[in-house]
mmCIF file of C-alpha atoms and ligand atoms in Angstrom:
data_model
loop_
_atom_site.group_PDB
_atom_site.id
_atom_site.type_symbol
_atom_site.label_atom_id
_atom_site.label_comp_id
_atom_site.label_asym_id
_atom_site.label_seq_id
_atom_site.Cartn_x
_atom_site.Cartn_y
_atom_site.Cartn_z
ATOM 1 C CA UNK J 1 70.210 111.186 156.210
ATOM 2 C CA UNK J 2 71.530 110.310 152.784
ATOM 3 C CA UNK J 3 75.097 110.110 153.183
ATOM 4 C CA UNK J 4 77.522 109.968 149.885
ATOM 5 C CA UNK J 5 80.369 107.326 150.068
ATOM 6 C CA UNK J 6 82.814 110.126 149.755
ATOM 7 C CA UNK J 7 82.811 113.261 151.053
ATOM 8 C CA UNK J 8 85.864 114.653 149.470
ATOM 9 C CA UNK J 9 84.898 117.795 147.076
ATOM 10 C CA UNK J 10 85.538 121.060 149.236
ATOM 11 C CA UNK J 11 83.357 124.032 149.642
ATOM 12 C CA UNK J 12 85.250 127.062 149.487
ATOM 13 C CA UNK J 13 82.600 129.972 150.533
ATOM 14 C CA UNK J 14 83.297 133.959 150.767
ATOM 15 C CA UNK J 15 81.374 136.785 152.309
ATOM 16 C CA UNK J 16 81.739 138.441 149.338
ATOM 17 C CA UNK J 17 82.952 139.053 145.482
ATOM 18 C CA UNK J 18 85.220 140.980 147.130
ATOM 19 C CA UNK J 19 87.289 138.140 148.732
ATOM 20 C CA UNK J 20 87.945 136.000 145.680
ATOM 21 C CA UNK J 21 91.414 138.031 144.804
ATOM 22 C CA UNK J 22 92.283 136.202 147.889
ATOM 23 C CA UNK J 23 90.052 132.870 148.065
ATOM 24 C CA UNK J 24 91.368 132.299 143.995
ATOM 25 C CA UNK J 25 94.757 131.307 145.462
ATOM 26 C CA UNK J 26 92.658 128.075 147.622
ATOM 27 C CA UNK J 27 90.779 127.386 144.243
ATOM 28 C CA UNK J 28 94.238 127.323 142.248
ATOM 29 C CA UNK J 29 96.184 124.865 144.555
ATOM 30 C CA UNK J 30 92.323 122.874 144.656
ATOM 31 C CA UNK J 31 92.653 122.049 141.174
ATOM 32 C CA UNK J 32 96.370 121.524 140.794
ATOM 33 C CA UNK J 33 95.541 119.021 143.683
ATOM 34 C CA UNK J 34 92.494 117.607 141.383
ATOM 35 C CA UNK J 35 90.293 118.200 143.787
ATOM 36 C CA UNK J 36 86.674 118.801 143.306
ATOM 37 C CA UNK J 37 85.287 122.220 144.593
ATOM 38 C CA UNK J 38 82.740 124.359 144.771
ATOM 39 C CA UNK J 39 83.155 128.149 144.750
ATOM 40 C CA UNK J 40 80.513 129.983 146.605
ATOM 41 C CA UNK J 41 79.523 133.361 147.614
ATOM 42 C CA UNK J 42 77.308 133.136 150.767
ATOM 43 C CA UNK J 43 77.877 136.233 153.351
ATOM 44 C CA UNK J 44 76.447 135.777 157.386
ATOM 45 C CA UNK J 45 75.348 138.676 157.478
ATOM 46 C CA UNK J 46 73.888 139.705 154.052
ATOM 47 C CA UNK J 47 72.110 136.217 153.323
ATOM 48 C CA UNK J 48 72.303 134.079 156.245
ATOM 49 C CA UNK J 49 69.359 132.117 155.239
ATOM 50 C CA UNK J 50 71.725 131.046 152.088
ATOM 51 C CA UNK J 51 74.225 130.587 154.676
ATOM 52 C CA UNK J 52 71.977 128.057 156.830
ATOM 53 C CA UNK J 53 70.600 126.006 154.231
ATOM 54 C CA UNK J 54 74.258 125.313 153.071
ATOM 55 C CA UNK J 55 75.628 124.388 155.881
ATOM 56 C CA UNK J 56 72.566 122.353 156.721
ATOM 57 C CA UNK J 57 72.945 120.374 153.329
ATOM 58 C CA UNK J 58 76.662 120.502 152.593
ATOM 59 C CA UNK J 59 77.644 117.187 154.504
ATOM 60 C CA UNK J 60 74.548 115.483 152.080
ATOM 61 C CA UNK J 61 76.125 117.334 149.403
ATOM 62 C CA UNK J 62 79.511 115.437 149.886
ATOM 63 C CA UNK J 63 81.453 118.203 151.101
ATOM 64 C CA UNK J 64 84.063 117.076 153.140
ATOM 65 C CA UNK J 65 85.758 120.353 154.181
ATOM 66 C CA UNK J 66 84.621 123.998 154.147
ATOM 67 C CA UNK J 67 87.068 126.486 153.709
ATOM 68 C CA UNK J 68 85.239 129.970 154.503
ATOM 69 C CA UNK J 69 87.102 133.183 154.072
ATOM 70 C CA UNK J 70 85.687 136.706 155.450
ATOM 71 C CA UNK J 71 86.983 139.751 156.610
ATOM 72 C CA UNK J 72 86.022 142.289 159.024
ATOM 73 C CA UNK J 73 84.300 141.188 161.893
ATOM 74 C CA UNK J 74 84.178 137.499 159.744
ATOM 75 C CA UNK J 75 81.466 135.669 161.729
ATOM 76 C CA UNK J 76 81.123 133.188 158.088
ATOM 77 C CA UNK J 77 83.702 130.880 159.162
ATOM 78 C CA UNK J 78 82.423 130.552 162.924
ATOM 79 C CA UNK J 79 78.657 130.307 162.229
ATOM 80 C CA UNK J 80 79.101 127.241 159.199
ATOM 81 C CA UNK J 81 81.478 125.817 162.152
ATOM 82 C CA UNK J 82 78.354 126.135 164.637
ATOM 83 C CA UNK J 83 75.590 124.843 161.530
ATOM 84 C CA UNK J 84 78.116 121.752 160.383
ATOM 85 C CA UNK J 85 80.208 119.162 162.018
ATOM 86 C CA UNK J 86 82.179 119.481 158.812
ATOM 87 C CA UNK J 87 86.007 120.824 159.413
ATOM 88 C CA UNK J 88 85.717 124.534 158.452
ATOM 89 C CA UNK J 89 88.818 126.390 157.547
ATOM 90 C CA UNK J 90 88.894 129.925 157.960
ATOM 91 C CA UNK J 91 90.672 132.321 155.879
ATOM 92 C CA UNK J 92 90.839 135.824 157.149
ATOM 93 C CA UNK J 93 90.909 138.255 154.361
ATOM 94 C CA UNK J 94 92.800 140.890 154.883
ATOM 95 C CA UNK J 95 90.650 144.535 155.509
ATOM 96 C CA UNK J 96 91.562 148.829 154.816
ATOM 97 C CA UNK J 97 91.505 149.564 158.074
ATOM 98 C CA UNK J 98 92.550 147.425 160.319
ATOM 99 C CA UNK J 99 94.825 144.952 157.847
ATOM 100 C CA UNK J 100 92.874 141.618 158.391
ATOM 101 C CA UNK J 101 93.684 141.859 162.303
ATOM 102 C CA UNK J 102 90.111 142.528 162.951
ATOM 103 C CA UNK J 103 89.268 139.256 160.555
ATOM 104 C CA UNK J 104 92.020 137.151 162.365
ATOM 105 C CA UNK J 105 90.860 137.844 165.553
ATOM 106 C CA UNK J 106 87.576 137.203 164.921
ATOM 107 C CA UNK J 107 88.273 133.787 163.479
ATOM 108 C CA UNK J 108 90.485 132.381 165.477
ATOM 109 C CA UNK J 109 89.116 133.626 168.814
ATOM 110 C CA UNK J 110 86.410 131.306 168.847
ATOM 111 C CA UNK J 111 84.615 130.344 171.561
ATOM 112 C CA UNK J 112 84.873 126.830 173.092
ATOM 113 C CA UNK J 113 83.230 123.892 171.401
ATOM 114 C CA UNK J 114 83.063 125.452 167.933
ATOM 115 C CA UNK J 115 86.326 125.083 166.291
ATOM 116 C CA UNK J 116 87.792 126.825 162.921
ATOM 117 C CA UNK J 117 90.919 125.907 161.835
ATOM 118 C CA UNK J 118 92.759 129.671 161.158
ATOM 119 C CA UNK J 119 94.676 130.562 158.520
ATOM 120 C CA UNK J 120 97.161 133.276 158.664
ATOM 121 C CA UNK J 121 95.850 136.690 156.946
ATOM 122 C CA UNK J 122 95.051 135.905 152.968
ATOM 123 C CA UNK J 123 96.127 132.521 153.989
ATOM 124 C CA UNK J 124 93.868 131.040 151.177
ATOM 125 C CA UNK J 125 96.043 128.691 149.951
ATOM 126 C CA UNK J 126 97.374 127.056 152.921
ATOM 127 C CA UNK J 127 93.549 126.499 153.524
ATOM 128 C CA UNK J 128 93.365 124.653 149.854
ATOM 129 C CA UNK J 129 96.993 122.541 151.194
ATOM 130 C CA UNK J 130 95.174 121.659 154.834
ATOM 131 C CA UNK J 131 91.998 120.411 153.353
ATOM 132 C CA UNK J 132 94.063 118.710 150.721
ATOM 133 C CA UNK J 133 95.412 117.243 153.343
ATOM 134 C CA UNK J 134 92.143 116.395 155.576
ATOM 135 C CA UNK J 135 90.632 114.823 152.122
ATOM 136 C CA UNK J 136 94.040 112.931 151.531
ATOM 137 C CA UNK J 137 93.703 110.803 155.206
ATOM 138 C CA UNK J 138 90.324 108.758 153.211
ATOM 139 C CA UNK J 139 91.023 109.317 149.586
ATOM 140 C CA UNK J 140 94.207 107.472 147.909
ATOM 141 C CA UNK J 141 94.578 109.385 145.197
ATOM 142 C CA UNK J 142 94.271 112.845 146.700
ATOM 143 C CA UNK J 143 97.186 111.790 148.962
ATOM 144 C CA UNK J 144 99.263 110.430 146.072
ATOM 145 C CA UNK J 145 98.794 114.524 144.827
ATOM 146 C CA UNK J 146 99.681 115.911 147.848
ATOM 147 C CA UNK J 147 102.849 113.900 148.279
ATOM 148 C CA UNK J 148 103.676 114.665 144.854
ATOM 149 C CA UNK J 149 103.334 118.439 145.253
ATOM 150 C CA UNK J 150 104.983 118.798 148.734
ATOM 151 C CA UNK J 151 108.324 116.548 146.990
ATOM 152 C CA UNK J 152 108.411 119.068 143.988
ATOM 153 C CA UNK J 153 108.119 122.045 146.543
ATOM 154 C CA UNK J 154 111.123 120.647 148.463
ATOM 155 C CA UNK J 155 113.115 120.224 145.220
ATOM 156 C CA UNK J 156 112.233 124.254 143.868
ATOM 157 C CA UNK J 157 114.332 124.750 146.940
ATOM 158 C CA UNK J 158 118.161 125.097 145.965
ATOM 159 C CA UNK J 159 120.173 122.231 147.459
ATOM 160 C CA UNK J 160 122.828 125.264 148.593
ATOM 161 C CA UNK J 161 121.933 126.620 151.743
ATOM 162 C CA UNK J 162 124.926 128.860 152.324
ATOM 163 C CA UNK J 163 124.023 131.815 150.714
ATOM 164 C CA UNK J 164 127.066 133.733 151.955
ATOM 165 C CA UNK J 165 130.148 133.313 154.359
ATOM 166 C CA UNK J 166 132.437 136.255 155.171
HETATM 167 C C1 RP5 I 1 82.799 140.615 154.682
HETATM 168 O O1 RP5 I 1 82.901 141.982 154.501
HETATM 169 C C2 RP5 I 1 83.373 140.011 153.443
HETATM 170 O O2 RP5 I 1 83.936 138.777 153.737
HETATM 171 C C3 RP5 I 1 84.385 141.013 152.950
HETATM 172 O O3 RP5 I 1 85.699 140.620 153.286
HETATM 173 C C4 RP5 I 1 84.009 142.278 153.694
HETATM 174 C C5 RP5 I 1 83.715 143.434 152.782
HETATM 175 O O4 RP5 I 1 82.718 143.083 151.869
HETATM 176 P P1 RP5 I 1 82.308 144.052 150.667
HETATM 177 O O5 RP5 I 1 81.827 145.314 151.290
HETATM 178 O O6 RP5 I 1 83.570 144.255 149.832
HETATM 179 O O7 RP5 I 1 81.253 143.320 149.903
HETATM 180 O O8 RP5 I 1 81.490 140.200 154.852
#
């Protein structure tokens, strides 16, 4: 197999168009990161011949992480995880009904040998920070970025931490 020398863009893949109010948050932090992506649309259920040959090529591709949000009964995350020896993040999106519990569940519950690394509900951008962070371990530069942001996160924080004292 044709490998590239580095795999560090990131797939981020949704079951639908209906996840993206959600999966935007991983593509904003991706490219405040300067991180290469790729923003996808493949569902298990509703194509999962799309869903195969991606996962099947996505290694070749130079993916190095997958971050797959889905919601409902969210099988996308687990299935890419069975197709790729890829990391796959999963990103349960939150649903009407059951408010992303039934997506959570379904995600993180998975069975042994077939890990997903799970996100809280609408997690999506601590999926974009993890694979930041996943990419950062072989790529110098992606490191430098994530250093960089996690410093200027600690200084938004006031340096007060009394707020009050009666
Ligand atoms: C899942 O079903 C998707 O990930 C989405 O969260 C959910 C609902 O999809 P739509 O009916 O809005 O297309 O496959």
């Amino acid at each position: 197999m044709k490998r590239n020398k580095l795999n560090n863009k990131v797939a981020i893949i949704m079951g639908s168009k209906s996840d993206y109010s959600v999966m935007k948050e991983c593509e904003k932090i991706l490219k405040t990161l300067k991180i290469k992506f790729q923003l996808s649309i493949v569902s298990a259920h509703r194509t999962p011949k799309r869903m195969f040959e991606f996962a099947e090529s996505a290694s070749e591709k130079g993916f190095g992480v997958i971050v797959a949000g889905a919601g409902g009964s969210a099988h996308l995350p687990g299935m890419l995880a069975s197709l790729s020896t890829l990391p796959v993040i999963g990103v349960p999106i939150e649903t009407k009904k059951l408010k992303g519990l039934d997506s959570l569940l379904s995600i993180v519950q998975m069975p042994r040998g077939c890990p997903v690394a799970t996100m809280a509900i609408n997690g999506s951008m601590n999926a974009g920070l993890l694979a930041a962070s996943i990419i950062g371990n072989f790529d110098k530069k992606i490191k430098s970025n994530l250093e960089k942001w996690k410093r200027l996160q600690t200084k938004s924080i006031k340096k007060k931490t009394l707020i009050k004292c009666q």
